[in-house]
XYZ file of C-alpha atoms in Angstrom:
525
model
C -89.696 17.947 -44.473
C -89.892 14.528 -42.813
C -88.970 13.012 -46.186
C -85.504 14.518 -45.752
C -84.887 12.340 -42.710
C -86.494 9.274 -44.231
C -84.164 9.685 -47.204
C -81.068 9.969 -45.017
C -82.271 6.903 -43.072
C -82.473 4.900 -46.273
C -79.027 6.098 -47.362
C -77.535 5.049 -44.024
C -79.284 1.683 -43.963
C -78.243 0.812 -47.511
C -74.732 2.254 -47.344
C -71.471 0.363 -46.664
C -71.222 1.584 -43.072
C -70.468 -0.147 -39.796
C -73.044 -0.148 -36.996
C -71.103 2.509 -35.075
C -70.948 4.761 -38.125
C -74.684 4.367 -38.698
C -75.503 5.155 -35.081
C -73.161 8.181 -35.004
C -74.864 9.793 -37.995
C -78.364 8.864 -36.769
C -77.664 10.467 -33.378
C -76.491 13.645 -35.102
C -79.419 13.677 -37.527
C -82.353 12.852 -35.272
C -81.120 12.274 -31.726
C -82.533 15.599 -30.572
C -85.854 14.931 -32.310
C -86.238 11.630 -30.495
C -85.976 13.530 -27.209
C -88.953 15.506 -28.510
C -90.901 12.289 -29.031
C -90.662 12.717 -32.783
C -89.466 9.640 -34.709
C -88.643 10.814 -38.229
C -87.478 7.508 -39.681
C -89.851 4.722 -40.623
C -90.758 2.242 -37.908
C -89.227 -0.522 -40.006
C -85.868 1.260 -40.002
C -85.818 1.559 -36.214
C -86.814 -2.064 -35.765
C -84.021 -3.109 -38.109
C -81.536 -0.948 -36.220
C -82.673 -2.154 -32.805
C -82.446 -5.775 -33.958
C -78.947 -5.085 -35.259
C -77.935 -3.576 -31.897
C -79.306 -6.598 -30.003
C -77.544 -8.984 -32.377
C -74.299 -7.048 -31.969
C -74.544 -7.141 -28.174
C -75.260 -10.865 -28.219
C -72.084 -11.516 -30.213
C -69.895 -9.008 -28.341
C -66.815 -10.215 -26.478
C -64.435 -8.590 -24.022
C -60.793 -8.221 -24.997
C -58.018 -7.284 -22.586
C -54.872 -5.464 -23.671
C -52.240 -2.905 -22.739
C -52.412 0.104 -25.053
C -48.695 0.929 -25.379
C -45.330 -0.258 -24.150
C -44.640 3.078 -22.442
C -47.931 2.770 -20.543
C -47.113 -0.537 -18.838
C -49.223 -0.008 -15.685
C -52.333 0.601 -17.798
C -54.796 -2.108 -18.795
C -57.905 -1.786 -20.941
C -60.939 -3.998 -21.373
C -62.827 -3.378 -24.603
C -66.165 -4.843 -25.578
C -65.965 -5.491 -29.302
C -68.544 -6.695 -31.768
C -67.873 -9.654 -34.028
C -66.974 -7.137 -36.749
C -64.432 -5.381 -34.513
C -66.418 -2.278 -33.472
C -65.627 -1.055 -29.938
C -68.837 -0.735 -27.924
C -67.379 0.075 -24.506
C -64.204 0.486 -22.486
C -62.884 -0.131 -18.998
C -59.607 1.559 -18.045
C -57.516 0.498 -15.054
C -53.985 0.887 -13.746
C -51.917 -1.569 -11.711
C -50.378 -0.463 -8.415
C -48.038 -2.985 -6.780
C -47.527 -1.547 -3.262
C -48.599 -1.407 -0.446
C -51.255 -3.891 -1.712
C -51.509 -5.388 -5.195
C -54.311 -3.257 -6.620
C -56.052 -2.547 -9.923
C -57.410 0.982 -9.772
C -60.468 1.267 -12.037
C -60.315 4.707 -13.673
C -63.618 4.600 -15.523
C -66.156 2.426 -17.317
C -67.824 3.748 -20.457
C -70.413 2.219 -22.783
C -71.455 3.922 -26.024
C -74.788 5.687 -25.537
C -76.854 3.551 -27.941
C -75.694 0.366 -26.162
C -76.358 1.512 -22.587
C -78.962 -0.141 -20.390
C -78.382 -3.485 -22.115
C -76.011 -5.103 -19.620
C -72.639 -4.293 -21.205
C -71.434 -2.207 -18.242
C -72.291 -5.002 -15.831
C -70.562 -7.465 -18.163
C -67.330 -5.440 -17.987
C -67.531 -5.105 -14.199
C -67.961 -8.869 -13.863
C -64.920 -9.407 -16.091
C -62.978 -6.918 -13.974
C -63.940 -8.808 -10.795
C -62.829 -12.116 -12.327
C -59.601 -10.484 -13.497
C -58.588 -9.208 -10.033
C -59.523 -12.535 -8.454
C -57.153 -14.342 -10.831
C -54.442 -11.744 -10.203
C -55.000 -11.997 -6.420
C -55.327 -8.213 -6.158
C -57.948 -5.837 -4.819
C -60.119 -3.619 -7.022
C -60.511 0.077 -6.246
C -62.598 2.809 -7.866
C -63.405 6.428 -7.151
C -67.192 6.242 -7.346
C -69.037 9.555 -7.617
C -72.442 7.853 -7.927
C -74.550 8.563 -4.796
C -75.990 5.516 -2.965
C -79.559 6.490 -3.936
C -78.722 6.190 -7.666
C -79.915 2.837 -9.149
C -76.512 2.370 -10.845
C -74.910 2.203 -7.384
C -76.578 -1.182 -6.826
C -74.672 -2.705 -9.747
C -71.429 -2.280 -7.805
C -72.963 -3.350 -4.483
C -74.387 -6.581 -5.953
C -70.991 -7.434 -7.423
C -69.356 -7.293 -3.990
C -68.045 -3.709 -3.899
C -68.044 -1.888 -0.551
C -67.654 1.716 0.465
C -64.126 2.129 1.778
C -65.421 3.827 4.951
C -66.642 0.405 6.092
C -62.997 -0.694 6.284
C -61.057 2.391 7.341
C -63.674 4.497 9.128
C -63.399 8.291 9.253
C -59.595 8.372 9.186
C -59.015 9.866 5.728
C -59.778 13.127 3.988
C -63.398 13.709 2.951
C -62.632 13.401 -0.796
C -61.531 9.776 -0.221
C -64.955 8.712 1.062
C -66.208 8.110 -2.488
C -63.837 5.179 -2.993
C -65.304 1.716 -3.330
C -63.278 -1.453 -2.918
C -63.551 -5.078 -4.003
C -61.515 -7.674 -2.070
C -61.453 -11.243 -3.457
C -62.459 -13.901 -0.920
C -59.094 -15.642 -1.408
C -57.123 -12.616 -0.175
C -56.118 -12.422 3.484
C -54.509 -9.026 4.027
C -52.717 -8.240 7.280
C -52.962 -4.664 8.613
C -55.594 -3.944 5.942
C -56.674 -0.547 7.307
C -53.115 0.751 7.484
C -52.287 -0.428 3.954
C -55.480 1.018 2.483
C -54.708 4.449 3.933
C -51.207 4.284 2.417
C -52.715 3.161 -0.909
C -55.124 6.115 -1.030
C -52.271 8.490 -0.291
C -50.193 6.937 -3.071
C -53.072 7.234 -5.566
C -53.610 10.901 -4.670
C -49.955 11.534 -5.554
C -50.255 9.594 -8.824
C -53.545 11.145 -9.971
C -51.998 13.793 -12.294
C -49.872 11.140 -14.054
C -52.796 8.701 -14.257
C -55.057 11.361 -15.755
C -52.369 12.474 -18.204
C -51.863 8.987 -19.684
C -55.578 8.241 -19.662
C -56.272 11.521 -21.457
C -53.767 10.587 -24.174
C -55.607 7.312 -24.855
C -58.998 9.046 -24.835
C -57.889 11.820 -27.201
C -56.427 9.399 -29.738
C -59.572 7.265 -29.688
C -61.925 10.243 -30.005
C -60.005 11.785 -32.901
C -60.225 8.430 -34.656
C -63.997 8.402 -34.067
C -64.313 11.924 -35.502
C -62.386 10.812 -38.583
C -64.765 7.894 -39.157
C -67.877 10.066 -38.793
C -66.422 12.690 -41.143
C -65.722 10.043 -43.788
C -69.257 8.638 -43.361
C -70.879 12.066 -43.807
C -68.675 12.822 -46.805
C -69.749 9.541 -48.413
C -73.445 10.116 -47.640
C -73.467 13.575 -49.243
C -70.881 12.958 -51.954
C -73.284 13.890 -54.783
C -74.899 16.748 -52.845
C -71.496 18.391 -52.254
C -70.973 18.592 -56.013
C -74.150 20.660 -56.409
C -74.050 24.477 -56.569
C -77.132 24.666 -54.330
C -76.246 23.572 -50.750
C -78.436 20.781 -49.399
C -80.043 21.929 -46.089
C -79.640 18.539 -44.446
C -75.970 18.361 -45.466
C -75.405 21.866 -44.052
C -77.166 20.893 -40.826
C -75.232 17.673 -40.249
C -71.813 19.078 -41.180
C -72.463 22.118 -38.947
C -73.361 19.840 -36.018
C -70.300 17.734 -36.684
C -67.936 20.737 -36.757
C -69.567 22.219 -33.632
C -68.911 18.942 -31.765
C -65.358 18.942 -33.103
C -64.705 22.476 -31.836
C -66.225 21.693 -28.443
C -63.904 18.710 -28.134
C -60.922 20.860 -29.173
C -61.693 23.352 -26.395
C -61.991 20.574 -23.835
C -58.795 18.720 -24.713
C -56.809 21.963 -24.596
C -57.472 21.942 -20.810
C -56.618 18.291 -20.243
C -53.570 17.294 -18.254
C -50.983 15.935 -20.684
C -52.599 17.271 -23.852
C -50.002 17.717 -26.587
C -50.021 19.085 -30.123
C -49.261 15.567 -31.354
C -52.938 14.809 -30.799
C -54.068 17.959 -32.629
C -57.354 17.804 -34.484
C -55.548 19.381 -37.447
C -54.889 15.830 -38.595
C -58.594 15.727 -39.519
C -58.467 17.457 -42.907
C -61.859 19.047 -43.690
C -62.226 19.804 -47.402
C -62.648 23.349 -48.739
C -65.988 22.344 -50.255
C -67.335 21.537 -46.813
C -65.757 24.628 -45.238
C -67.618 26.760 -47.795
C -71.023 25.365 -46.805
C -73.301 27.877 -45.047
C -73.866 26.859 -41.449
C -77.240 25.581 -40.312
C -76.971 25.193 -36.549
C -80.595 24.395 -35.830
C -83.071 21.849 -37.154
C -85.712 23.139 -39.555
C -87.721 19.939 -39.452
C -90.850 19.288 -37.435
C -92.794 16.052 -37.402
C -96.515 15.794 -38.056
C -98.758 16.870 -35.150
C -95.729 17.844 -33.039
C -96.305 21.204 -31.364
C -93.771 23.388 -29.520
C -93.487 22.875 -25.765
C -92.996 25.925 -23.549
C -92.617 25.885 -19.765
C -91.138 28.035 -17.006
C -92.178 31.301 -15.355
C -95.821 31.892 -16.259
C -95.521 35.679 -15.924
C -92.898 35.762 -18.666
C -94.534 33.128 -20.893
C -97.865 34.990 -21.091
C -96.062 38.115 -22.393
C -94.068 36.324 -25.115
C -94.919 37.482 -28.681
C -97.581 35.428 -30.434
C -95.201 34.730 -33.344
C -92.682 33.249 -30.929
C -95.318 31.006 -29.341
C -96.480 29.710 -32.739
C -93.079 29.154 -34.338
C -90.311 29.431 -31.733
C -87.372 28.221 -33.845
C -87.838 30.581 -36.779
C -88.628 33.538 -34.486
C -85.673 33.027 -32.149
C -83.184 32.283 -34.929
C -84.127 35.585 -36.618
C -83.191 37.576 -33.486
C -79.929 39.589 -33.373
C -76.749 37.805 -32.353
C -75.420 38.306 -28.850
C -72.317 40.316 -29.698
C -69.836 39.192 -27.099
C -66.459 41.018 -27.139
C -64.550 38.353 -29.087
C -67.277 38.185 -31.769
C -67.480 41.990 -31.986
C -63.760 42.333 -32.630
C -63.879 39.499 -35.199
C -66.765 41.141 -37.082
C -64.920 44.471 -37.079
C -61.885 42.813 -38.643
C -64.160 41.336 -41.294
C -65.799 44.731 -41.853
C -69.252 43.265 -41.243
C -71.094 44.532 -38.197
C -74.536 43.482 -39.452
C -75.948 39.951 -39.571
C -73.497 37.767 -41.461
C -74.289 34.491 -43.147
C -71.630 32.386 -41.525
C -69.852 29.545 -43.266
C -68.299 26.475 -41.693
C -64.830 27.969 -42.210
C -65.963 30.870 -39.955
C -66.621 28.366 -37.162
C -63.017 27.177 -37.444
C -61.776 30.783 -37.168
C -64.003 31.688 -34.232
C -63.751 28.363 -32.413
C -67.451 28.467 -31.484
C -70.914 28.825 -33.022
C -71.813 32.560 -32.925
C -75.493 31.860 -33.643
C -76.072 29.883 -30.447
C -76.832 33.013 -28.376
C -79.502 35.555 -29.399
C -80.547 38.838 -27.804
C -84.224 39.349 -26.948
C -85.951 42.486 -25.608
C -89.356 42.362 -23.887
C -91.145 44.605 -21.398
C -88.149 46.969 -21.262
C -85.888 44.129 -20.151
C -83.013 42.441 -21.987
C -82.739 38.678 -22.229
C -80.591 36.048 -23.928
C -81.868 32.951 -25.720
C -79.397 30.072 -25.724
C -79.825 27.116 -28.076
C -78.702 23.758 -26.684
C -79.329 20.105 -27.454
C -82.402 18.531 -25.773
C -79.964 15.843 -24.570
C -78.904 18.361 -21.903
C -82.419 18.908 -20.551
C -82.063 16.585 -17.519
C -78.755 18.217 -16.519
C -80.257 21.700 -17.011
C -83.126 20.826 -14.681
C -80.722 19.422 -12.057
C -78.544 22.519 -12.350
C -81.629 24.739 -11.863
C -82.357 22.950 -8.575
C -78.785 23.574 -7.461
C -78.941 27.266 -8.456
C -82.130 27.708 -6.416
C -80.384 26.207 -3.384
C -77.343 28.453 -3.917
C -79.607 31.508 -4.062
C -81.077 30.659 -0.645
C -77.735 29.894 1.022
C -75.790 32.888 -0.346
C -78.125 35.785 0.493
C -75.749 37.457 2.972
C -72.578 35.743 1.823
C -69.521 37.495 0.417
C -66.489 35.678 -0.934
C -63.409 37.868 -1.435
C -65.799 40.849 -1.162
C -67.988 39.547 -4.015
C -71.638 38.626 -3.616
C -72.915 35.543 -5.454
C -75.671 36.296 -7.952
C -77.747 33.593 -9.667
C -78.920 33.658 -13.287
C -81.679 31.050 -13.484
C -83.274 29.593 -16.621
C -86.589 31.459 -16.859
C -88.293 29.748 -19.790
C -87.500 26.583 -21.761
C -88.805 25.995 -25.283
C -88.602 22.716 -27.192
C -89.286 22.941 -30.902
C -88.158 21.036 -34.038
C -85.500 19.177 -32.062
C -84.069 22.463 -30.726
C -84.078 23.453 -27.047
C -83.973 27.162 -26.185
C -83.273 28.602 -22.724
C -84.300 32.158 -21.827
C -82.213 33.958 -19.192
C -81.677 37.574 -18.180
C -78.957 39.360 -20.093
C -76.123 40.100 -17.671
C -73.851 43.097 -17.479
C -70.984 40.641 -17.638
C -69.201 37.986 -19.708
C -68.146 34.387 -19.195
C -65.023 33.907 -17.082
C -63.147 32.196 -19.932
C -63.869 35.044 -22.334
C -62.855 37.602 -19.690
C -59.477 35.873 -19.305
C -59.121 35.629 -23.101
C -59.774 39.373 -23.486
C -57.131 40.164 -20.870
C -54.590 38.090 -22.816
C -55.364 39.435 -26.299
C -56.437 43.098 -25.959
C -53.425 45.405 -25.565
C -54.874 47.943 -23.090
C -56.284 45.115 -20.947
C -52.892 43.358 -20.943
C -51.302 46.582 -19.689
C -53.944 46.959 -16.991
C -53.455 43.357 -15.962
C -49.701 43.815 -15.537
C -50.450 46.707 -13.201
C -53.134 45.258 -10.936
C -53.389 41.530 -11.743
C -56.984 41.387 -12.970
C -56.708 37.734 -13.977
C -55.623 36.737 -10.464
C -58.670 38.510 -9.027
C -61.031 36.689 -11.392
C -59.442 33.276 -10.873
C -59.010 33.467 -7.100
C -62.593 34.669 -6.579
C -63.970 31.883 -8.776
C -61.833 29.245 -7.038
C -63.058 30.344 -3.602
C -66.681 30.312 -4.780
C -66.194 26.774 -6.149
C -64.639 25.660 -2.865
C -67.648 27.000 -0.986
C -70.035 25.294 -3.402
C -68.245 21.940 -3.089
C -68.211 22.162 0.686
C -71.891 23.134 0.846
C -73.420 21.034 -1.939
C -70.677 18.741 -3.266
C -72.025 15.436 -1.982
C -75.253 15.576 -4.013
C -74.332 18.033 -6.796
C -70.682 17.356 -7.643
C -71.246 17.043 -11.414
C -73.618 20.021 -11.528
C -71.042 22.215 -9.765
C -68.452 21.220 -12.366
C -70.878 22.288 -15.111
C -71.696 25.710 -13.642
C -70.726 28.786 -15.657
C -69.245 31.883 -13.972
C -69.718 35.412 -15.303
C -67.571 38.454 -14.530
C -68.971 42.040 -14.389
C -68.033 43.700 -17.686
C -68.791 46.834 -19.694
C -69.327 45.195 -23.086
C -69.549 48.520 -24.974
C -66.167 49.698 -23.693
C -64.802 46.146 -23.383
C -63.652 46.778 -19.822
C -63.980 44.773 -16.595
C -66.096 46.383 -13.890
C -63.931 46.390 -10.772
C -64.179 47.989 -7.361
C -61.025 49.836 -6.368
C -60.294 51.290 -2.928
C -57.148 52.299 -1.094
C -56.188 48.786 -0.009
C -57.500 46.421 -2.695
C -59.096 45.769 -6.061
C -62.017 43.352 -6.083
C -65.188 42.183 -7.818
C -68.430 43.473 -6.358
C -70.288 40.373 -7.570
C -69.937 37.221 -9.592
C -72.780 35.471 -11.423
C -73.340 31.743 -11.385
C -75.441 30.177 -14.137
């Protein structure tokens, strides 16, 4: 099957595509396999691509502009190639009082161009910019001092704001770093910095709203370019009556990323329907393709990797050990409440061969979670990209710490239960995580069921189930941030919360006594 990827590599290399378009499709096609140490394309192709990336970086220049007239305080630096491709961005906003200040919102470099000095190049340009403007630079830096990236800021003259104002502000302000040009002589600096931080805290919702608008527009444009590239690559294949597996795989991955982005932007401050992904018009031919959510391809001499709890691994079926992907993907779907009701409406309660148009209806990939039974215990296999492996391992460390610290803890009468990854399996560019099957559902799905199921809506009006779920989760998050936030801020944001639920009856499991209604437990995963 390696020839499939070699062929797509040749199509990409010889096609009329920009470097960004090539890299986007390559990352979708083989990015996960590279994490597995499995280069599918020819060595010559990678050398050509790497040389092209180096050449592009060498000729890249930084451009400074304001995105729109109605966003006057905003400024953007973009690193662009000689052919006009954007390789990275730096967003900042100007604040005039109490000190002239450019607040750096974030710096981003496209993944394939990271580690090659572009981020440092933008930070140097930012420093030169504020020096010319005779203003200070400020950023909310969540990188811990022990992270190597932290040194980039320190070497460029950035300081932790605590060095200047001491312990006189709220704890969340301690992450701020500041750059003060040598030419600036600021009277009553400490006082003005405290006022500046207060002003920024008030402006944060507006800053995030405008920044989200820019990000959404740019990302939708990127999706459009990738869609057009894929359509061009498989133009002949889409005319065939027999679906091409590689086309199905890449279009499924593309649509899955699209749906994930749609879910995320729906929660953003300032998101509007004007930026709807409906403007990306996917053809009926593509919507009728059968989904292929996992890679079928395995390189020569590449064997599955399995690690985790030895007691569970030694009891796994021999067929699973030999060929994890095909075994796991043949398991029954995890029939969460939303999927169950959707299948009932379709009149198909058995395994269904899903099409891409089904993904649009559901809003998620129903094949990502599979049920597994072993030794009289129920488990769930979750398929994720190997790109997430480092974050999964960091999250596991956090979950183990939470388990130790929460043994006797109750928050709003609920105990905190941990659902750890038990076994991880890497095969064919697919990463599978084995966890215990919970008698519960994800918080977001629980809230969705309360909104859409008539008898649950009625129950909610009576006792406010949604408020119980949300308030308990918020208090647990507050405790987590207070206890572990300094070292695990990002991991806490990525944690999933599960609510006790009778899936068969589609009912929340609540404790009710004379004075209150509450959750007995909440799972963190």
